[in-house]
Amino acid sequence: MVVFKKIADLQAYLHQQKTSGTDIGFIPTMGALHKGHISLLGEAKKAGCLSVCSIFVNPTQFNDKEDFEKYPTSLEADMTLLLDAGCDVLFLPPVTEMYPAGTEEASKYDLGYLDTVLEAAHRPGHFKGVAQIVAKLLDAVQPQKLYMGQKDYQQCMVVRKMIEIDNRDVAMVICPTQREDDGLAMSSRNRRLTDPQRAVAGIIYQCLVSILTKKGNADFAIVRKECFDLMKHKGLEPDYVELADANDLTILSNYNGRPMVALIAAKVGNVRLIDNMIL
Ligand code: AMP
């Protein structure tokens, strides 16, 4: 695995590799890697791509200073995981490399409706920051394929919109959510859970499963209330339990016959977790 910290060095290396005709598969991450991240790398490798992972904790997408400061880092362990998984290139830029003019630089992306609902309503400015950094990373890496996780469903839609706005020539590959044995979606934030918090965090997945199984034979308002009650009973603090159109994230008041996605955000202690399931 070759490691680069500077865009110019990365680009010089990738330019050499491109002449061999291999596609570049890019996996942007914020580190604290787990099997979910590694599954994205696995997909890029399965597709025969030269795999490029980035680790960059992007300051402009954190609306909560404490969340940014407490974001877990584990660079040595991350590098071991990437090496073991056969990652070809690791891009590890410092903040000054991605934001040479400073992190006050405004994001130019108008994400419209996507920037008003669900996560956007709870984390103002978050997705503008996501669009901004993924665009910068795509400029640096210039991959043919971009691998992202369904775990962050709204983020995938935001990045798809940014790709459309910029008319970028990159194919997005959305990979399934990797889960722990009790169904909890793998997340870097899970390591901040205490043992008792970890023991109840799987309730989020159970709620998603119950939303799925009740599709077609229950009123969603009732199912949502059951989910809220169950989560609260177990000591979680739900932010939202929503049903949305899987294609454009229009919020739905009840089940319909079209592709839908159920989305949940809840706090377990001071750790905010999100998950979703396509119905
Ligand atoms: P992050 O480091 O959390 O920004 O995530 C980097 C990428 O990994 C994003 O595309 C995430 O959606 C994806 N990802 C995070 N958790 C999982 C998971 N449990 N399963 C699959 N992909 C994931």
mmCIF file of C-alpha atoms and ligand atoms in Angstrom:
data_model
loop_
_atom_site.group_PDB
_atom_site.id
_atom_site.type_symbol
_atom_site.label_atom_id
_atom_site.label_comp_id
_atom_site.label_asym_id
_atom_site.label_seq_id
_atom_site.Cartn_x
_atom_site.Cartn_y
_atom_site.Cartn_z
ATOM 1 C CA MET A 1 0.000 0.000 0.000
ATOM 2 C CA VAL A 2 1.342 3.388 -0.976
ATOM 3 C CA VAL A 3 0.492 6.342 1.283
ATOM 4 C CA PHE A 4 0.226 9.953 0.092
ATOM 5 C CA LYS A 5 -0.410 13.145 2.009
ATOM 6 C CA LYS A 6 -0.195 15.597 -0.881
ATOM 7 C CA ILE A 7 -2.617 15.819 -3.807
ATOM 8 C CA ALA A 8 0.207 16.458 -6.309
ATOM 9 C CA ASP A 9 2.086 13.303 -5.242
ATOM 10 C CA LEU A 10 -1.085 11.212 -5.309
ATOM 11 C CA GLN A 11 -1.965 12.487 -8.771
ATOM 12 C CA ALA A 12 1.524 11.842 -10.156
ATOM 13 C CA TYR A 13 1.318 8.235 -8.922
ATOM 14 C CA LEU A 14 -2.251 7.670 -10.164
ATOM 15 C CA HIS A 15 -1.373 9.150 -13.541
ATOM 16 C CA GLN A 16 1.281 6.444 -13.987
ATOM 17 C CA GLN A 17 -1.182 3.738 -12.932
ATOM 18 C CA LYS A 18 -3.920 5.004 -15.268
ATOM 19 C CA THR A 19 -1.752 4.423 -18.298
ATOM 20 C CA SER A 20 -2.168 0.694 -17.628
ATOM 21 C CA GLY A 21 -5.929 1.130 -18.266
ATOM 22 C CA THR A 22 -7.054 0.055 -14.786
ATOM 23 C CA ASP A 23 -10.124 1.793 -13.319
ATOM 24 C CA ILE A 24 -9.643 3.631 -10.068
ATOM 25 C CA GLY A 25 -12.138 2.718 -7.337
ATOM 26 C CA PHE A 26 -12.317 5.355 -4.614
ATOM 27 C CA ILE A 27 -13.521 4.834 -1.029
ATOM 28 C CA PRO A 28 -13.666 8.078 0.993
ATOM 29 C CA THR A 29 -13.738 7.566 4.787
ATOM 30 C CA MET A 30 -13.192 9.432 8.014
ATOM 31 C CA GLY A 31 -11.132 6.612 9.511
ATOM 32 C CA ALA A 32 -11.815 4.598 12.669
ATOM 33 C CA LEU A 33 -12.288 1.850 10.152
ATOM 34 C CA HIS A 34 -14.449 -1.253 10.589
ATOM 35 C CA LYS A 35 -15.764 -4.095 8.437
ATOM 36 C CA GLY A 36 -18.304 -1.775 6.823
ATOM 37 C CA HIS A 37 -15.549 0.363 5.323
ATOM 38 C CA ILE A 38 -13.568 -2.722 4.378
ATOM 39 C CA SER A 39 -16.597 -4.159 2.529
ATOM 40 C CA LEU A 40 -16.510 -1.085 0.256
ATOM 41 C CA LEU A 41 -12.842 -1.741 -0.434
ATOM 42 C CA GLY A 42 -13.711 -5.395 -1.126
ATOM 43 C CA GLU A 43 -16.283 -4.327 -3.735
ATOM 44 C CA ALA A 44 -13.739 -2.070 -5.470
ATOM 45 C CA LYS A 45 -11.218 -4.896 -5.566
ATOM 46 C CA LYS A 46 -13.815 -7.415 -6.786
ATOM 47 C CA ALA A 47 -14.539 -5.044 -9.687
ATOM 48 C CA GLY A 48 -10.823 -5.149 -10.576
ATOM 49 C CA CYS A 49 -10.187 -1.524 -9.637
ATOM 50 C CA LEU A 50 -7.018 0.011 -8.306
ATOM 51 C CA SER A 51 -8.338 0.773 -4.818
ATOM 52 C CA VAL A 52 -7.790 4.224 -3.324
ATOM 53 C CA CYS A 53 -9.014 4.868 0.243
ATOM 54 C CA SER A 54 -8.911 8.247 1.894
ATOM 55 C CA ILE A 55 -8.982 8.990 5.597
ATOM 56 C CA PHE A 56 -9.939 12.572 6.330
ATOM 57 C CA VAL A 57 -12.078 13.827 9.188
ATOM 58 C CA ASN A 58 -13.720 16.722 7.403
ATOM 59 C CA PRO A 59 -14.191 19.692 9.736
ATOM 60 C CA THR A 60 -16.757 21.446 7.523
ATOM 61 C CA GLN A 61 -19.363 18.692 7.852
ATOM 62 C CA PHE A 62 -19.531 18.809 11.659
ATOM 63 C CA ASN A 63 -22.163 21.211 12.929
ATOM 64 C CA ASP A 64 -21.420 20.049 16.486
ATOM 65 C CA LYS A 65 -17.947 20.961 17.759
ATOM 66 C CA GLU A 66 -18.007 18.252 20.423
ATOM 67 C CA ASP A 67 -18.898 15.571 17.835
ATOM 68 C CA PHE A 68 -15.897 16.692 15.756
ATOM 69 C CA GLU A 69 -13.541 16.760 18.722
ATOM 70 C CA LYS A 70 -14.709 13.366 19.955
ATOM 71 C CA TYR A 71 -14.677 11.728 16.529
ATOM 72 C CA PRO A 72 -12.652 8.529 17.044
ATOM 73 C CA THR A 73 -9.270 8.142 15.378
ATOM 74 C CA SER A 74 -7.142 4.998 15.155
ATOM 75 C CA LEU A 75 -4.689 5.512 12.319
ATOM 76 C CA GLU A 76 -2.342 2.621 13.091
ATOM 77 C CA ALA A 77 -5.156 0.092 13.389
ATOM 78 C CA ASP A 78 -6.772 1.568 10.251
ATOM 79 C CA MET A 79 -3.575 1.108 8.252
ATOM 80 C CA THR A 80 -3.265 -2.510 9.411
ATOM 81 C CA LEU A 81 -6.872 -3.201 8.367
ATOM 82 C CA LEU A 82 -6.301 -1.589 4.969
ATOM 83 C CA LEU A 83 -3.041 -3.480 4.411
ATOM 84 C CA ASP A 84 -4.684 -6.799 5.333
ATOM 85 C CA ALA A 85 -7.565 -6.046 2.983
ATOM 86 C CA GLY A 86 -5.194 -5.334 0.084
ATOM 87 C CA CYS A 87 -5.765 -1.589 -0.269
ATOM 88 C CA ASP A 88 -3.525 -0.209 -3.019
ATOM 89 C CA VAL A 89 -3.370 3.482 -2.118
ATOM 90 C CA LEU A 90 -4.144 5.405 1.067
ATOM 91 C CA PHE A 91 -4.667 9.161 0.784
ATOM 92 C CA LEU A 92 -4.149 10.880 4.116
ATOM 93 C CA PRO A 93 -4.272 14.626 3.553
ATOM 94 C CA PRO A 94 -3.856 17.203 6.307
ATOM 95 C CA VAL A 95 -6.601 19.847 6.599
ATOM 96 C CA THR A 96 -4.411 22.461 4.857
ATOM 97 C CA GLU A 97 -4.148 20.238 1.781
ATOM 98 C CA MET A 98 -7.933 20.011 1.351
ATOM 99 C CA TYR A 99 -8.682 23.576 2.498
ATOM 100 C CA PRO A 100 -5.674 25.695 1.491
ATOM 101 C CA ALA A 101 -7.796 28.846 1.914
ATOM 102 C CA GLY A 102 -9.034 27.722 5.342
ATOM 103 C CA THR A 103 -12.101 25.806 6.486
ATOM 104 C CA GLU A 104 -14.292 28.922 6.331
ATOM 105 C CA GLU A 105 -14.424 28.370 2.562
ATOM 106 C CA ALA A 106 -18.149 28.225 1.648
ATOM 107 C CA SER A 107 -19.605 25.158 -0.027
ATOM 108 C CA LYS A 108 -20.960 26.059 -3.468
ATOM 109 C CA TYR A 109 -23.564 23.288 -3.512
ATOM 110 C CA ASP A 110 -27.266 24.051 -3.395
ATOM 111 C CA LEU A 111 -28.752 20.681 -2.513
ATOM 112 C CA GLY A 112 -32.381 21.862 -2.474
ATOM 113 C CA TYR A 113 -34.947 19.591 -0.797
ATOM 114 C CA LEU A 114 -32.312 17.035 0.256
ATOM 115 C CA ASP A 115 -30.792 19.692 2.477
ATOM 116 C CA THR A 116 -34.030 20.295 4.387
ATOM 117 C CA VAL A 117 -35.201 16.894 5.669
ATOM 118 C CA LEU A 118 -34.103 14.102 8.031
ATOM 119 C CA GLU A 119 -30.380 14.459 8.835
ATOM 120 C CA ALA A 120 -30.278 17.910 7.232
ATOM 121 C CA ALA A 121 -32.964 19.178 9.607
ATOM 122 C CA HIS A 122 -30.968 17.952 12.614
ATOM 123 C CA ARG A 123 -27.488 18.837 11.372
ATOM 124 C CA PRO A 124 -27.600 22.226 9.603
ATOM 125 C CA GLY A 125 -24.757 22.653 7.115
ATOM 126 C CA HIS A 126 -23.690 19.003 7.375
ATOM 127 C CA PHE A 127 -24.495 17.960 3.803
ATOM 128 C CA LYS A 128 -23.095 21.125 2.245
ATOM 129 C CA GLY A 129 -19.818 20.145 3.950
ATOM 130 C CA VAL A 130 -20.138 16.554 2.718
ATOM 131 C CA ALA A 131 -20.733 17.668 -0.885
ATOM 132 C CA GLN A 132 -17.800 20.079 -0.636
ATOM 133 C CA ILE A 133 -15.278 17.533 0.630
ATOM 134 C CA VAL A 134 -16.374 14.657 -1.630
ATOM 135 C CA ALA A 135 -16.069 17.027 -4.610
ATOM 136 C CA LYS A 136 -12.548 18.023 -3.522
ATOM 137 C CA LEU A 137 -11.571 14.387 -3.032
ATOM 138 C CA LEU A 138 -13.009 13.430 -6.432
ATOM 139 C CA ASP A 139 -10.991 16.261 -7.990
ATOM 140 C CA ALA A 140 -7.871 14.880 -6.314
ATOM 141 C CA VAL A 141 -8.383 11.177 -7.084
ATOM 142 C CA GLN A 142 -10.382 11.376 -10.347
ATOM 143 C CA PRO A 143 -11.764 7.849 -9.982
ATOM 144 C CA GLN A 144 -13.994 6.004 -12.439
ATOM 145 C CA LYS A 145 -15.943 4.485 -9.546
ATOM 146 C CA LEU A 146 -16.956 5.889 -6.177
ATOM 147 C CA TYR A 147 -17.892 3.399 -3.441
ATOM 148 C CA MET A 148 -20.267 4.546 -0.698
ATOM 149 C CA GLY A 149 -22.364 2.816 1.950
ATOM 150 C CA GLN A 150 -26.167 2.582 2.025
ATOM 151 C CA LYS A 151 -25.778 3.041 5.797
ATOM 152 C CA ASP A 152 -25.651 6.787 5.047
ATOM 153 C CA TYR A 153 -28.610 6.797 2.663
ATOM 154 C CA GLN A 154 -29.212 10.535 2.515
ATOM 155 C CA GLN A 155 -25.474 11.125 2.101
ATOM 156 C CA CYS A 156 -25.502 8.871 -0.978
ATOM 157 C CA MET A 157 -28.321 10.990 -2.446
ATOM 158 C CA VAL A 158 -26.475 14.208 -1.643
ATOM 159 C CA VAL A 159 -23.312 12.951 -3.336
ATOM 160 C CA ARG A 160 -25.351 11.778 -6.326
ATOM 161 C CA LYS A 161 -26.822 15.299 -6.568
ATOM 162 C CA MET A 162 -23.351 16.905 -6.324
ATOM 163 C CA ILE A 163 -22.154 14.605 -9.142
ATOM 164 C CA GLU A 164 -25.160 15.722 -11.236
ATOM 165 C CA ILE A 165 -24.621 19.422 -10.457
ATOM 166 C CA ASP A 166 -20.962 19.198 -11.510
ATOM 167 C CA ASN A 167 -21.735 16.806 -14.378
ATOM 168 C CA ARG A 168 -18.919 14.541 -13.190
ATOM 169 C CA ASP A 169 -17.936 11.403 -15.038
ATOM 170 C CA VAL A 170 -17.902 8.943 -12.128
ATOM 171 C CA ALA A 171 -20.092 5.925 -11.374
ATOM 172 C CA MET A 172 -21.409 5.663 -7.854
ATOM 173 C CA VAL A 173 -21.606 2.176 -6.351
ATOM 174 C CA ILE A 174 -23.821 1.956 -3.254
ATOM 175 C CA CYS A 175 -22.860 -0.980 -1.022
ATOM 176 C CA PRO A 176 -25.063 -2.784 1.535
ATOM 177 C CA THR A 177 -24.890 -1.965 5.247
ATOM 178 C CA GLN A 178 -22.665 -4.288 7.279
ATOM 179 C CA ARG A 179 -24.116 -5.153 10.672
ATOM 180 C CA GLU A 180 -23.095 -6.612 14.014
ATOM 181 C CA ASP A 181 -24.699 -9.900 15.160
ATOM 182 C CA ASP A 182 -27.598 -8.089 16.843
ATOM 183 C CA GLY A 183 -28.241 -6.040 13.706
ATOM 184 C CA LEU A 184 -26.607 -2.804 14.859
ATOM 185 C CA ALA A 185 -25.166 -1.087 11.786
ATOM 186 C CA MET A 186 -21.390 -0.939 12.041
ATOM 187 C CA SER A 187 -20.266 2.628 12.661
ATOM 188 C CA SER A 188 -17.133 4.369 13.877
ATOM 189 C CA ARG A 189 -19.327 6.019 16.503
ATOM 190 C CA ASN A 190 -20.249 2.624 18.047
ATOM 191 C CA ARG A 191 -16.889 2.588 19.812
ATOM 192 C CA ARG A 192 -18.027 5.503 21.931
ATOM 193 C CA LEU A 193 -20.870 3.422 23.402
ATOM 194 C CA THR A 194 -20.512 2.071 26.930
ATOM 195 C CA ASP A 195 -21.338 -1.631 27.430
ATOM 196 C CA PRO A 196 -24.896 -0.965 28.678
ATOM 197 C CA GLN A 197 -25.465 1.491 25.800
ATOM 198 C CA ARG A 198 -24.101 -1.021 23.296
ATOM 199 C CA ALA A 199 -26.470 -3.658 24.723
ATOM 200 C CA VAL A 200 -29.560 -1.610 23.778
ATOM 201 C CA ALA A 201 -28.330 -0.036 20.519
ATOM 202 C CA GLY A 202 -29.576 -3.011 18.452
ATOM 203 C CA ILE A 203 -33.136 -1.796 19.132
ATOM 204 C CA ILE A 204 -32.743 0.623 16.202
ATOM 205 C CA TYR A 205 -32.375 -2.315 13.817
ATOM 206 C CA GLN A 206 -35.293 -4.146 15.481
ATOM 207 C CA CYS A 207 -37.464 -1.090 14.845
ATOM 208 C CA LEU A 208 -36.469 -1.054 11.159
ATOM 209 C CA VAL A 209 -37.330 -4.748 10.872
ATOM 210 C CA SER A 210 -40.698 -4.152 12.496
ATOM 211 C CA ILE A 211 -41.403 -1.290 10.043
ATOM 212 C CA LEU A 212 -40.587 -3.688 7.217
ATOM 213 C CA THR A 213 -42.685 -6.579 8.503
ATOM 214 C CA LYS A 214 -45.718 -4.358 9.141
ATOM 215 C CA LYS A 215 -45.609 -2.951 5.606
ATOM 216 C CA GLY A 216 -48.977 -3.448 3.951
ATOM 217 C CA ASN A 217 -50.896 -4.428 7.098
ATOM 218 C CA ALA A 218 -50.545 -1.505 9.493
ATOM 219 C CA ASP A 219 -50.819 2.234 9.626
ATOM 220 C CA PHE A 220 -47.346 3.797 9.641
ATOM 221 C CA ALA A 221 -48.311 6.401 12.266
ATOM 222 C CA ILE A 222 -49.018 3.543 14.691
ATOM 223 C CA VAL A 223 -45.814 1.674 13.785
ATOM 224 C CA ARG A 224 -43.802 4.867 14.237
ATOM 225 C CA LYS A 225 -45.297 5.435 17.702
ATOM 226 C CA GLU A 226 -44.481 1.831 18.683
ATOM 227 C CA CYS A 227 -40.865 2.392 17.573
ATOM 228 C CA PHE A 228 -40.617 5.668 19.516
ATOM 229 C CA ASP A 229 -42.097 4.021 22.619
ATOM 230 C CA LEU A 230 -39.799 0.996 22.395
ATOM 231 C CA MET A 231 -36.672 3.099 21.928
ATOM 232 C CA LYS A 232 -37.598 5.436 24.786
ATOM 233 C CA HIS A 233 -38.429 2.469 27.018
ATOM 234 C CA LYS A 234 -34.888 1.144 26.421
ATOM 235 C CA GLY A 235 -33.353 4.528 27.230
ATOM 236 C CA LEU A 236 -32.701 5.721 23.663
ATOM 237 C CA GLU A 237 -33.664 9.224 22.565
ATOM 238 C CA PRO A 238 -35.115 8.972 19.052
ATOM 239 C CA ASP A 239 -34.733 12.029 16.797
ATOM 240 C CA TYR A 240 -36.890 10.650 13.989
ATOM 241 C CA VAL A 241 -38.514 7.519 12.626
ATOM 242 C CA GLU A 242 -39.539 8.249 9.057
ATOM 243 C CA LEU A 243 -40.741 6.586 5.915
ATOM 244 C CA ALA A 244 -39.603 8.109 2.613
ATOM 245 C CA ASP A 245 -39.689 7.534 -1.112
ATOM 246 C CA ALA A 246 -36.503 5.542 -1.826
ATOM 247 C CA ASN A 247 -35.786 7.514 -5.009
ATOM 248 C CA ASP A 248 -36.130 11.112 -3.864
ATOM 249 C CA LEU A 249 -36.576 10.961 -0.063
ATOM 250 C CA THR A 250 -40.032 12.576 -0.151
ATOM 251 C CA ILE A 251 -41.372 11.973 3.349
ATOM 252 C CA LEU A 252 -44.412 9.669 3.307
ATOM 253 C CA SER A 253 -47.205 9.641 5.855
ATOM 254 C CA ASN A 254 -48.048 6.004 5.164
ATOM 255 C CA TYR A 255 -46.859 2.920 3.313
ATOM 256 C CA ASN A 256 -47.429 2.874 -0.442
ATOM 257 C CA GLY A 257 -46.688 0.453 -3.266
ATOM 258 C CA ARG A 258 -43.526 2.228 -4.449
ATOM 259 C CA PRO A 259 -39.934 1.605 -3.327
ATOM 260 C CA MET A 260 -39.615 3.081 0.163
ATOM 261 C CA VAL A 261 -36.906 3.495 2.758
ATOM 262 C CA ALA A 262 -37.368 3.635 6.518
ATOM 263 C CA LEU A 263 -34.890 5.861 8.340
ATOM 264 C CA ILE A 264 -34.133 6.228 12.034
ATOM 265 C CA ALA A 265 -31.848 8.520 14.030
ATOM 266 C CA ALA A 266 -31.535 8.100 17.765
ATOM 267 C CA LYS A 267 -29.208 9.081 20.546
ATOM 268 C CA VAL A 268 -27.807 6.407 22.797
ATOM 269 C CA GLY A 269 -26.313 8.417 25.640
ATOM 270 C CA ASN A 270 -24.514 11.224 23.811
ATOM 271 C CA VAL A 271 -23.789 9.093 20.723
ATOM 272 C CA ARG A 272 -26.099 9.797 17.809
ATOM 273 C CA LEU A 273 -26.677 6.800 15.534
ATOM 274 C CA ILE A 274 -28.455 6.552 12.180
ATOM 275 C CA ASP A 275 -29.696 3.556 10.218
ATOM 276 C CA ASN A 276 -32.113 2.732 7.430
ATOM 277 C CA MET A 277 -33.741 -0.114 5.574
ATOM 278 C CA ILE A 278 -35.134 -0.305 2.066
ATOM 279 C CA LEU A 279 -38.660 -1.725 2.135
HETATM 280 P P1 AMP B 1 -17.438 7.282 7.332
HETATM 281 O O1 AMP B 1 -16.025 6.941 7.649
HETATM 282 O O2 AMP B 1 -18.373 7.001 8.453
HETATM 283 O O3 AMP B 1 -17.592 8.632 6.718
HETATM 284 O O4 AMP B 1 -17.881 6.248 6.209
HETATM 285 C C1 AMP B 1 -17.172 6.102 5.014
HETATM 286 C C2 AMP B 1 -17.989 5.273 4.062
HETATM 287 O O5 AMP B 1 -18.244 3.986 4.654
HETATM 288 C C3 AMP B 1 -19.351 5.889 3.761
HETATM 289 O O6 AMP B 1 -19.659 5.712 2.382
HETATM 290 C C4 AMP B 1 -20.274 5.097 4.643
HETATM 291 O O7 AMP B 1 -21.614 5.044 4.188
HETATM 292 C C5 AMP B 1 -19.623 3.722 4.593
HETATM 293 N N1 AMP B 1 -20.049 2.923 5.740
HETATM 294 C C6 AMP B 1 -20.061 3.313 7.051
HETATM 295 N N2 AMP B 1 -20.577 2.339 7.818
HETATM 296 C C7 AMP B 1 -20.913 1.315 6.989
HETATM 297 C C8 AMP B 1 -21.501 0.030 7.187
HETATM 298 N N3 AMP B 1 -21.866 -0.397 8.392
HETATM 299 N N4 AMP B 1 -21.686 -0.757 6.093
HETATM 300 C C9 AMP B 1 -21.319 -0.325 4.855
HETATM 301 N N5 AMP B 1 -20.773 0.875 4.607
HETATM 302 C C10 AMP B 1 -20.565 1.688 5.652
#
